[in-house]
Amino acid sequence: MKKDWRIETQAIQSGYVPKDGEPRILPIVQSTTFKFQSAEHVAKLFDLEVGGHFYTRLSNPTAEGFETKIAAMEGGIAAMATSSGQAATTIAVMNICRNGQHIVAASTLYGGTYSLFANTFPKMGIEVTFVDPEASAAEIEAAFRPETRALFGETIGNPGLNVLDFEKFTTIAKKMQVPLIIDNTFPTPYLCRPFEHGADIVIHSATKYIDGHATSVGGVIVDGGTFDWGNGKYPELTEPDSSYHGLKYLETFGSLAYIVKARVQYMRDLGACVAPLNAFLFNLGLETLPLRMQRHSENALALAKYLETHDAVSWVRYPKLESHKSFGQAEKYLPKGGSGVLTFGIKGGAEAGKKFMESCQLIALVVHVGDARSCVLHPATTTHRQLSEEEQIASGVTPDLIRLSVGIEHIDDLIADVEQALKASQQ
Ligand code: PLP
């Protein structure tokens, strides 16, 4: 694989490369296990002395095709697919943070991630301090403790749509000697490649734009391969692992230490693996990702501009609107487009919002974003309903907020549908 291919070429050509006479398309290896002749070889596979697939919970050729392609597209060194975006976030953090330790996270997160950090991690002894991503570097640094092991944020916050100030966040992470873990679900590597801006680990909900057709739930962790795990804060990567006869990850695997450990420890023990069929669909989705992200971004910007002019709309939020508070950061970090999600405030609050959603004919009310089909949602009563009102506000969710995931249909049909639904919402 050529490392310097453009991302459009990586999307098509990276990953699975057939040898002479093999299938042209990544095969779906729907097999839990793999056959061997030599018991000694199997023992070596278990001891990580040789590489290879032996059980699909740990690795699978179809998953590997997807993993290699997304790693190439993100500019990372390796990836591990998971059963969901939530599993990717969970393993990405647990791999370097244990009971008694702590992470700092931007407060503007997807509701499920917020809940994982605010409720479930503390039950396992991992504490999380949420910070306003717009706060000064000094304020964010004040949230760090000696036991802090990671800084976490989303490139585009869901659903606040604030664009992360990578320069500020990477400077803080480097100063504090912890990795910056970025959820890059909304922009995808086509619109933003966080490793180029100093991030260390990237995660995705592959369920969204990577699949792109709303067929499969899945996730992926991509390792940038540049973080110094030997800085004294991560003994689990430098000290012997008794579950592998004293293996030391950093010494044995070098820059791949983090992603190998995630697979052989946490995927082995937690089992949140990707299904081969889903990996096939994610790989297929990646092939058209650049084209789709262009259209999603064009349509969303056009719809956002239309909404800004409408009487029934009190505000519109989209990273590429000049009125957006993150516009400067969006210009810097998302030069090719702002992705497909926009939010707006409807006059008449939650009641008008309900009428709007129920009046949409083409745009469907579904709990999803990042699909080729346009969809609409009221986060306060759905994705973010488990959060208190205070937590909802901290994650950017107000009662009048409508979230639109703008698909790749023709823009004229989308505007016509929104127009008639807005009219109905005000009656
Ligand atoms: N991260 C973001 C930004 C999301 O929007 C989502 C889901 O909506 C997730 C993570 C969780 O992913 P999944 O639903 O695949 O578990």
CSV table of C-alpha atoms and ligand atoms in Angstrom, one decimal:
chain,number,residue,atom,x,y,z
A,1,MET,CA,0.0,0.0,0.0
A,2,LYS,CA,1.3,3.4,-0.9
A,3,LYS,CA,1.2,5.7,2.2
A,4,ASP,CA,1.0,8.8,0.1
A,5,TRP,CA,-2.2,8.0,-1.7
A,6,ARG,CA,-4.9,10.6,-1.4
A,7,ILE,CA,-7.8,9.6,0.9
A,8,GLU,CA,-10.2,8.9,-2.0
A,9,THR,CA,-7.7,6.3,-3.3
A,10,GLN,CA,-7.0,4.8,0.2
A,11,ALA,CA,-10.8,4.4,0.6
A,12,ILE,CA,-11.0,2.2,-2.5
A,13,GLN,CA,-7.6,0.5,-2.6
A,14,SER,CA,-6.3,0.2,1.0
A,15,GLY,CA,-6.9,-2.8,3.3
A,16,TYR,CA,-7.6,-6.1,1.6
A,17,VAL,CA,-5.4,-6.8,-1.4
A,18,PRO,CA,-6.2,-10.1,-3.2
A,19,LYS,CA,-3.4,-12.4,-4.2
A,20,ASP,CA,-3.5,-14.2,-7.5
A,21,GLY,CA,-6.8,-16.0,-8.0
A,22,GLU,CA,-8.4,-14.7,-4.8
A,23,PRO,CA,-11.7,-12.9,-4.7
A,24,ARG,CA,-11.6,-9.2,-5.9
A,25,ILE,CA,-13.8,-8.1,-3.1
A,26,LEU,CA,-13.0,-8.5,0.7
A,27,PRO,CA,-14.6,-11.9,1.5
A,28,ILE,CA,-17.0,-12.2,4.5
A,29,VAL,CA,-15.2,-14.8,6.6
A,30,GLN,CA,-18.2,-16.0,8.5
A,31,SER,CA,-16.3,-18.4,10.7
A,32,THR,CA,-15.7,-18.3,14.4
A,33,THR,CA,-12.5,-20.2,14.2
A,34,PHE,CA,-9.6,-21.4,12.0
A,35,LYS,CA,-8.1,-24.8,11.4
A,36,PHE,CA,-4.4,-25.8,12.2
A,37,GLN,CA,-2.3,-28.9,11.8
A,38,SER,CA,0.3,-28.1,14.5
A,39,ALA,CA,-0.5,-27.8,18.2
A,40,GLU,CA,2.8,-26.0,18.6
A,41,HIS,CA,1.8,-23.3,16.1
A,42,VAL,CA,-1.5,-22.8,18.0
A,43,ALA,CA,0.4,-22.5,21.3
A,44,LYS,CA,2.6,-19.8,19.7
A,45,LEU,CA,-0.5,-18.0,18.4
A,46,PHE,CA,-1.9,-18.0,22.0
A,47,ASP,CA,1.4,-16.7,23.4
A,48,LEU,CA,1.5,-13.9,20.7
A,49,GLU,CA,4.8,-15.3,19.5
A,50,VAL,CA,3.4,-15.5,15.9
A,51,GLY,CA,0.6,-13.5,14.3
A,52,GLY,CA,-2.5,-14.9,12.7
A,53,HIS,CA,-6.2,-15.4,13.1
A,54,PHE,CA,-7.3,-18.2,15.5
A,55,TYR,CA,-10.6,-17.1,17.0
A,56,THR,CA,-12.9,-14.3,15.7
A,57,ARG,CA,-13.4,-12.7,19.1
A,58,LEU,CA,-9.7,-11.6,18.8
A,59,SER,CA,-9.3,-11.1,15.1
A,60,ASN,CA,-10.9,-12.1,11.8
A,61,PRO,CA,-9.8,-11.5,8.1
A,62,THR,CA,-12.9,-9.5,7.2
A,63,ALA,CA,-12.4,-7.3,10.3
A,64,GLU,CA,-8.8,-6.9,9.4
A,65,GLY,CA,-9.7,-5.6,5.9
A,66,PHE,CA,-11.8,-2.9,7.5
A,67,GLU,CA,-9.3,-2.1,10.2
A,68,THR,CA,-6.4,-1.7,7.8
A,69,LYS,CA,-8.4,0.6,5.5
A,70,ILE,CA,-9.7,2.9,8.3
A,71,ALA,CA,-6.2,3.0,9.8
A,72,ALA,CA,-4.8,4.1,6.4
A,73,MET,CA,-7.5,6.7,5.9
A,74,GLU,CA,-7.0,8.2,9.4
A,75,GLY,CA,-3.2,8.1,8.9
A,76,GLY,CA,-2.8,5.8,12.0
A,77,ILE,CA,-0.6,2.7,12.3
A,78,ALA,CA,-3.3,0.1,13.2
A,79,ALA,CA,-6.9,-0.2,14.2
A,80,MET,CA,-9.2,-2.5,16.1
A,81,ALA,CA,-12.9,-2.8,15.2
A,82,THR,CA,-15.5,-3.2,18.0
A,83,SER,CA,-19.1,-4.2,18.2
A,84,SER,CA,-20.3,-0.6,18.7
A,85,GLY,CA,-19.0,3.0,19.1
A,86,GLN,CA,-19.7,2.6,22.8
A,87,ALA,CA,-17.4,-0.4,23.0
A,88,ALA,CA,-14.7,1.5,21.2
A,89,THR,CA,-14.8,4.3,23.7
A,90,THR,CA,-15.0,1.9,26.7
A,91,ILE,CA,-11.9,-0.1,25.5
A,92,ALA,CA,-10.0,3.0,24.4
A,93,VAL,CA,-10.1,4.4,27.9
A,94,MET,CA,-9.9,1.2,30.0
A,95,ASN,CA,-6.8,0.2,28.0
A,96,ILE,CA,-4.9,2.9,29.8
A,97,CYS,CA,-7.0,3.9,32.8
A,98,ARG,CA,-7.9,1.7,35.7
A,99,ASN,CA,-9.6,1.7,39.1
A,100,GLY,CA,-8.4,4.7,41.1
A,101,GLN,CA,-7.4,6.7,38.0
A,102,HIS,CA,-9.1,9.6,36.2
A,103,ILE,CA,-9.7,11.2,32.8
A,104,VAL,CA,-10.6,14.7,31.7
A,105,ALA,CA,-13.3,15.1,29.0
A,106,ALA,CA,-14.9,17.9,27.1
A,107,SER,CA,-18.5,18.2,28.4
A,108,THR,CA,-20.0,18.5,24.8
A,109,LEU,CA,-20.3,14.8,24.2
A,110,TYR,CA,-22.7,12.4,22.7
A,111,GLY,CA,-25.3,11.4,25.4
A,112,GLY,CA,-24.2,7.8,25.6
A,113,THR,CA,-20.5,8.7,26.1
A,114,TYR,CA,-21.5,11.3,28.7
A,115,SER,CA,-23.5,8.7,30.5
A,116,LEU,CA,-20.7,6.1,30.3
A,117,PHE,CA,-18.3,8.7,31.8
A,118,ALA,CA,-20.7,10.1,34.4
A,119,ASN,CA,-22.3,6.9,35.6
A,120,THR,CA,-20.6,3.7,34.6
A,121,PHE,CA,-16.9,4.5,34.7
A,122,PRO,CA,-17.2,5.8,38.3
A,123,LYS,CA,-18.8,2.5,39.3
A,124,MET,CA,-15.6,0.8,38.1
A,125,GLY,CA,-13.5,3.3,40.0
A,126,ILE,CA,-12.6,5.5,37.0
A,127,GLU,CA,-13.5,9.1,37.7
A,128,VAL,CA,-14.2,11.7,34.9
A,129,THR,CA,-14.0,15.5,35.2
A,130,PHE,CA,-16.0,17.3,32.5
A,131,VAL,CA,-14.6,20.6,31.3
A,132,ASP,CA,-16.1,23.3,29.0
A,133,PRO,CA,-14.1,22.9,25.8
A,134,GLU,CA,-14.2,26.7,25.4
A,135,ALA,CA,-12.5,27.2,28.8
A,136,SER,CA,-9.0,28.5,28.9
A,137,ALA,CA,-6.0,26.1,28.8
A,138,ALA,CA,-5.3,27.0,32.5
A,139,GLU,CA,-8.9,26.2,33.5
A,140,ILE,CA,-8.8,22.8,31.7
A,141,GLU,CA,-5.4,22.0,33.2
A,142,ALA,CA,-6.8,22.7,36.6
A,143,ALA,CA,-9.0,19.7,36.2
A,144,PHE,CA,-6.0,17.4,35.9
A,145,ARG,CA,-4.8,15.2,38.9
A,146,PRO,CA,-1.7,13.2,39.3
A,147,GLU,CA,-3.7,10.1,38.4
A,148,THR,CA,-5.2,11.5,35.2
A,149,ARG,CA,-4.5,9.2,32.3
A,150,ALA,CA,-6.3,10.7,29.2
A,151,LEU,CA,-7.9,13.8,27.7
A,152,PHE,CA,-11.1,13.1,25.7
A,153,GLY,CA,-13.1,15.1,23.2
A,154,GLU,CA,-15.2,14.9,20.0
A,155,THR,CA,-14.0,16.7,16.9
A,156,ILE,CA,-17.5,18.0,16.3
A,157,GLY,CA,-19.6,17.7,19.6
A,158,ASN,CA,-22.9,15.9,19.3
A,159,PRO,CA,-25.2,17.7,19.3
A,160,GLY,CA,-23.6,21.0,20.3
A,161,LEU,CA,-21.7,21.0,17.0
A,162,ASN,CA,-18.8,22.9,18.6
A,163,VAL,CA,-15.5,22.2,16.8
A,164,LEU,CA,-12.7,21.2,19.1
A,165,ASP,CA,-9.7,23.5,19.4
A,166,PHE,CA,-7.1,20.9,18.6
A,167,GLU,CA,-4.2,23.3,19.2
A,168,LYS,CA,-5.4,24.0,22.7
A,169,PHE,CA,-6.3,20.4,23.5
A,170,THR,CA,-3.1,18.8,22.1
A,171,THR,CA,-0.9,21.4,23.9
A,172,ILE,CA,-2.6,20.5,27.2
A,173,ALA,CA,-2.4,16.8,26.6
A,174,LYS,CA,1.4,17.0,25.7
A,175,LYS,CA,2.0,19.2,28.8
A,176,MET,CA,0.2,16.8,31.0
A,177,GLN,CA,1.8,13.8,29.3
A,178,VAL,CA,-1.4,12.0,28.6
A,179,PRO,CA,-2.9,10.9,25.2
A,180,LEU,CA,-5.6,12.9,23.5
A,181,ILE,CA,-8.4,10.5,22.6
A,182,ILE,CA,-10.7,11.9,19.9
A,183,ASP,CA,-14.1,10.7,18.8
A,184,ASN,CA,-14.0,11.5,15.1
A,185,THR,CA,-17.4,10.1,14.3
A,186,PHE,CA,-19.0,13.2,12.8
A,187,PRO,CA,-16.3,14.5,10.4
A,188,THR,CA,-14.8,11.1,9.5
A,189,PRO,CA,-11.2,11.0,8.2
A,190,TYR,CA,-12.4,12.6,5.0
A,191,LEU,CA,-13.2,15.9,6.6
A,192,CYS,CA,-10.7,15.8,9.5
A,193,ARG,CA,-7.7,13.7,10.4
A,194,PRO,CA,-7.1,14.3,14.1
A,195,PHE,CA,-3.6,12.7,14.1
A,196,GLU,CA,-2.5,15.6,11.8
A,197,HIS,CA,-3.5,17.9,14.6
A,198,GLY,CA,-1.7,16.1,17.4
A,199,ALA,CA,-4.3,13.6,18.6
A,200,ASP,CA,-3.0,10.2,19.8
A,201,ILE,CA,-6.0,7.8,19.6
A,202,VAL,CA,-9.1,8.2,17.4
A,203,ILE,CA,-12.3,6.3,17.9
A,204,HIS,CA,-15.5,6.1,15.7
A,205,SER,CA,-19.0,5.0,15.9
A,206,ALA,CA,-18.8,3.1,12.6
A,207,THR,CA,-22.6,2.9,12.8
A,208,LYS,CA,-22.8,6.4,11.4
A,209,TYR,CA,-21.1,7.8,8.3
A,210,ILE,CA,-18.6,4.8,7.9
A,211,ASP,CA,-21.5,2.4,7.4
A,212,GLY,CA,-23.5,5.3,5.9
A,213,HIS,CA,-26.6,3.2,5.1
A,214,ALA,CA,-27.9,2.5,8.6
A,215,THR,CA,-27.3,-1.3,8.4
A,216,SER,CA,-24.9,-2.1,11.2
A,217,VAL,CA,-23.8,-1.1,14.7
A,218,GLY,CA,-20.1,-1.0,15.2
A,219,GLY,CA,-17.0,1.0,16.2
A,220,VAL,CA,-13.3,1.2,15.8
A,221,ILE,CA,-10.2,2.4,17.7
A,222,VAL,CA,-7.3,3.8,15.6
A,223,ASP,CA,-3.9,4.1,17.1
A,224,GLY,CA,-1.7,7.0,15.8
A,225,GLY,CA,1.4,5.1,17.1
A,226,THR,CA,3.2,8.2,18.4
A,227,PHE,CA,2.4,8.5,22.1
A,228,ASP,CA,5.2,7.8,24.5
A,229,TRP,CA,3.8,5.0,26.7
A,230,GLY,CA,7.1,4.7,28.4
A,231,ASN,CA,6.8,8.1,30.2
A,232,GLY,CA,6.2,6.4,33.6
A,233,LYS,CA,2.4,6.8,33.8
A,234,TYR,CA,1.5,3.6,32.0
A,235,PRO,CA,3.1,0.6,33.8
A,236,GLU,CA,0.5,-1.7,32.3
A,237,LEU,CA,2.2,-1.1,28.9
A,238,THR,CA,5.8,-1.4,30.2
A,239,GLU,CA,5.6,-3.9,33.1
A,240,PRO,CA,5.1,-7.7,32.6
A,241,ASP,CA,1.5,-8.9,31.9
A,242,SER,CA,1.0,-12.1,34.0
A,243,SER,CA,-1.9,-13.1,31.7
A,244,TYR,CA,0.7,-13.5,28.9
A,245,HIS,CA,3.6,-15.1,30.8
A,246,GLY,CA,5.2,-11.8,31.7
A,247,LEU,CA,5.0,-10.2,28.2
A,248,LYS,CA,5.8,-6.4,28.1
A,249,TYR,CA,3.8,-4.7,25.5
A,250,LEU,CA,6.0,-1.7,24.8
A,251,GLU,CA,9.2,-3.7,24.7
A,252,THR,CA,7.7,-6.4,22.4
A,253,PHE,CA,5.4,-4.4,20.1
A,254,GLY,CA,7.0,-0.9,20.2
A,255,SER,CA,4.7,1.7,18.7
A,256,LEU,CA,1.9,-0.9,18.3
A,257,ALA,CA,1.8,-1.5,22.1
A,258,TYR,CA,-1.5,0.3,22.8
A,259,ILE,CA,-3.5,-1.3,20.1
A,260,VAL,CA,-2.1,-4.8,20.6
A,261,LYS,CA,-2.9,-4.6,24.3
A,262,ALA,CA,-6.4,-3.4,23.6
A,263,ARG,CA,-7.0,-6.5,21.4
A,264,VAL,CA,-5.2,-9.2,23.4
A,265,GLN,CA,-6.3,-8.0,26.8
A,266,TYR,CA,-9.6,-6.2,26.6
A,267,MET,CA,-11.1,-7.7,23.4
A,268,ARG,CA,-10.1,-11.1,24.8
A,269,ASP,CA,-11.7,-10.4,28.1
A,270,LEU,CA,-14.7,-8.2,27.3
A,271,GLY,CA,-15.5,-9.8,23.9
A,272,ALA,CA,-17.1,-6.7,22.2
A,273,CYS,CA,-15.9,-7.8,18.8
A,274,VAL,CA,-17.2,-6.8,15.4
A,275,ALA,CA,-19.3,-9.3,13.4
A,276,PRO,CA,-17.6,-10.3,10.1
A,277,LEU,CA,-20.7,-9.2,8.0
A,278,ASN,CA,-20.7,-5.8,9.7
A,279,ALA,CA,-17.0,-5.4,9.1
A,280,PHE,CA,-17.7,-6.2,5.4
A,281,LEU,CA,-20.4,-3.5,5.3
A,282,PHE,CA,-18.1,-0.9,7.1
A,283,ASN,CA,-15.4,-1.6,4.5
A,284,LEU,CA,-17.9,-1.2,1.7
A,285,GLY,CA,-19.2,2.0,3.3
A,286,LEU,CA,-15.6,3.4,3.5
A,287,GLU,CA,-15.3,3.1,-0.3
A,288,THR,CA,-17.9,5.8,-1.0
A,289,LEU,CA,-17.2,7.8,2.2
A,290,PRO,CA,-15.4,10.7,0.5
A,291,LEU,CA,-18.2,11.2,-2.0
A,292,ARG,CA,-20.9,10.9,0.6
A,293,MET,CA,-19.2,13.3,3.0
A,294,GLN,CA,-19.0,15.9,0.2
A,295,ARG,CA,-22.7,15.7,-0.5
A,296,HIS,CA,-23.7,15.6,3.2
A,297,SER,CA,-21.6,18.7,3.8
A,298,GLU,CA,-23.0,20.6,0.8
A,299,ASN,CA,-26.6,19.7,1.6
A,300,ALA,CA,-26.3,20.6,5.3
A,301,LEU,CA,-24.7,24.0,4.6
A,302,ALA,CA,-27.5,24.8,2.0
A,303,LEU,CA,-30.2,23.7,4.5
A,304,ALA,CA,-28.6,25.7,7.3
A,305,LYS,CA,-28.5,28.8,5.2
A,306,TYR,CA,-32.2,28.3,4.3
A,307,LEU,CA,-33.2,27.8,7.9
A,308,GLU,CA,-31.4,31.0,8.9
A,309,THR,CA,-33.8,33.0,6.8
A,310,HIS,CA,-37.0,31.3,8.1
A,311,ASP,CA,-39.4,33.1,10.4
A,312,ALA,CA,-40.2,30.0,12.4
A,313,VAL,CA,-36.6,29.4,13.3
A,314,SER,CA,-35.0,31.3,16.2
A,315,TRP,CA,-31.4,30.1,15.7
A,316,VAL,CA,-29.4,27.7,13.5
A,317,ARG,CA,-26.1,25.9,14.5
A,318,TYR,CA,-23.8,24.5,11.8
A,319,PRO,CA,-20.0,24.6,12.0
A,320,LYS,CA,-19.7,26.2,8.5
A,321,LEU,CA,-22.1,29.0,9.2
A,322,GLU,CA,-20.3,32.3,9.8
A,323,SER,CA,-22.7,32.9,12.7
A,324,HIS,CA,-21.5,29.7,14.5
A,325,LYS,CA,-19.2,30.2,17.5
A,326,SER,CA,-16.8,27.5,16.2
A,327,PHE,CA,-16.7,29.0,12.6
A,328,GLY,CA,-13.0,29.9,12.9
A,329,GLN,CA,-12.1,26.4,14.2
A,330,ALA,CA,-14.3,24.8,11.5
A,331,GLU,CA,-12.4,26.8,8.8
A,332,LYS,CA,-9.1,25.6,10.3
A,333,TYR,CA,-9.9,22.0,11.0
A,334,LEU,CA,-12.7,21.2,8.6
A,335,PRO,CA,-11.7,22.9,5.4
A,336,LYS,CA,-13.6,20.4,3.2
A,337,GLY,CA,-16.9,20.7,4.9
A,338,GLY,CA,-18.8,20.6,8.1
A,339,SER,CA,-20.4,17.1,7.9
A,340,GLY,CA,-24.1,16.4,7.7
A,341,VAL,CA,-25.5,17.4,11.1
A,342,LEU,CA,-27.1,20.7,11.9
A,343,THR,CA,-29.3,21.9,14.8
A,344,PHE,CA,-31.9,24.6,15.0
A,345,GLY,CA,-34.3,26.2,17.5
A,346,ILE,CA,-37.9,26.1,16.5
A,347,LYS,CA,-40.2,28.9,17.6
A,348,GLY,CA,-42.9,27.4,19.9
A,349,GLY,CA,-40.4,25.2,21.8
A,350,ALA,CA,-40.8,21.5,22.4
A,351,GLU,CA,-44.5,21.4,21.3
A,352,ALA,CA,-43.7,23.0,17.9
A,353,GLY,CA,-40.7,20.6,17.6
A,354,LYS,CA,-42.9,17.6,18.0
A,355,LYS,CA,-45.3,18.9,15.3
A,356,PHE,CA,-42.3,19.6,13.0
A,357,MET,CA,-40.9,16.1,13.3
A,358,GLU,CA,-44.3,14.5,12.9
A,359,SER,CA,-45.0,16.6,9.8
A,360,CYS,CA,-41.8,15.7,7.9
A,361,GLN,CA,-42.6,13.4,5.0
A,362,LEU,CA,-39.3,12.7,3.4
A,363,ILE,CA,-37.1,13.3,6.5
A,364,ALA,CA,-37.7,10.4,8.9
A,365,LEU,CA,-37.9,10.5,12.7
A,366,VAL,CA,-35.2,8.0,13.7
A,367,VAL,CA,-32.7,7.8,16.5
A,368,HIS,CA,-29.7,8.0,14.2
A,369,VAL,CA,-27.3,10.3,12.4
A,370,GLY,CA,-24.9,9.8,9.5
A,371,ASP,CA,-27.1,7.9,7.2
A,372,ALA,CA,-27.6,8.5,3.4
A,373,ARG,CA,-31.3,9.2,4.3
A,374,SER,CA,-32.1,12.5,6.1
A,375,CYS,CA,-33.4,12.1,9.6
A,376,VAL,CA,-34.7,14.3,12.4
A,377,LEU,CA,-34.6,14.0,16.2
A,378,HIS,CA,-35.4,16.0,19.4
A,379,PRO,CA,-32.4,15.1,21.6
A,380,ALA,CA,-33.9,16.4,24.9
A,381,THR,CA,-36.6,13.8,24.8
A,382,THR,CA,-34.5,11.0,23.1
A,383,THR,CA,-30.7,10.6,23.0
A,384,HIS,CA,-30.1,12.9,26.0
A,385,ARG,CA,-33.2,12.1,28.0
A,386,GLN,CA,-31.3,10.2,30.7
A,387,LEU,CA,-29.3,13.4,31.5
A,388,SER,CA,-30.5,15.9,34.1
A,389,GLU,CA,-31.6,19.3,32.7
A,390,GLU,CA,-28.3,20.8,33.9
A,391,GLU,CA,-26.3,18.0,32.2
A,392,GLN,CA,-28.3,18.5,29.0
A,393,ILE,CA,-27.5,22.2,28.9
A,394,ALA,CA,-23.8,21.4,29.6
A,395,SER,CA,-23.8,19.1,26.6
A,396,GLY,CA,-25.5,21.8,24.4
A,397,VAL,CA,-29.1,20.4,24.4
A,398,THR,CA,-31.9,22.9,24.9
A,399,PRO,CA,-35.7,22.0,24.9
A,400,ASP,CA,-36.3,23.8,21.5
A,401,LEU,CA,-33.3,22.1,19.8
A,402,ILE,CA,-34.1,20.0,16.7
A,403,ARG,CA,-31.3,17.9,15.2
A,404,LEU,CA,-31.3,17.2,11.5
A,405,SER,CA,-29.0,14.7,10.0
A,406,VAL,CA,-28.9,15.9,6.4
A,407,GLY,CA,-28.7,13.0,3.9
A,408,ILE,CA,-27.5,12.9,0.3
A,409,GLU,CA,-30.9,13.3,-1.4
A,410,HIS,CA,-31.5,16.3,-3.7
A,411,ILE,CA,-31.3,19.6,-1.8
A,412,ASP,CA,-34.5,21.0,-3.4
A,413,ASP,CA,-36.6,18.0,-2.1
A,414,LEU,CA,-35.1,18.5,1.4
A,415,ILE,CA,-35.8,22.2,1.5
A,416,ALA,CA,-39.4,21.5,0.3
A,417,ASP,CA,-40.0,19.0,3.1
A,418,VAL,CA,-38.6,21.3,5.8
A,419,GLU,CA,-40.6,24.2,4.5
A,420,GLN,CA,-43.9,22.3,4.7
A,421,ALA,CA,-43.1,20.8,8.1
A,422,LEU,CA,-42.1,24.3,9.5
A,423,LYS,CA,-45.4,25.7,8.3
A,424,ALA,CA,-47.3,22.8,10.0
A,425,SER,CA,-45.3,23.3,13.2
A,426,GLN,CA,-46.6,26.9,13.6
A,427,GLN,CA,-50.3,26.1,13.2
B,1,PLP,N1,-19.9,8.8,19.4
B,1,PLP,C1,-20.8,9.6,18.8
B,1,PLP,C2,-20.3,11.0,18.4
B,1,PLP,C3,-22.0,9.1,18.5
B,1,PLP,O1,-22.9,10.0,17.9
B,1,PLP,C4,-22.4,7.8,19.0
B,1,PLP,C5,-23.8,7.3,18.7
B,1,PLP,O2,-24.7,8.1,18.3
B,1,PLP,C6,-21.5,7.0,19.6
B,1,PLP,C7,-20.2,7.5,19.8
B,1,PLP,C8,-21.8,5.7,20.1
B,1,PLP,O3,-21.8,4.8,19.0
B,1,PLP,P1,-22.7,3.5,18.9
B,1,PLP,O4,-24.1,3.9,18.8
B,1,PLP,O5,-22.2,2.8,17.6
B,1,PLP,O6,-22.4,2.6,20.1
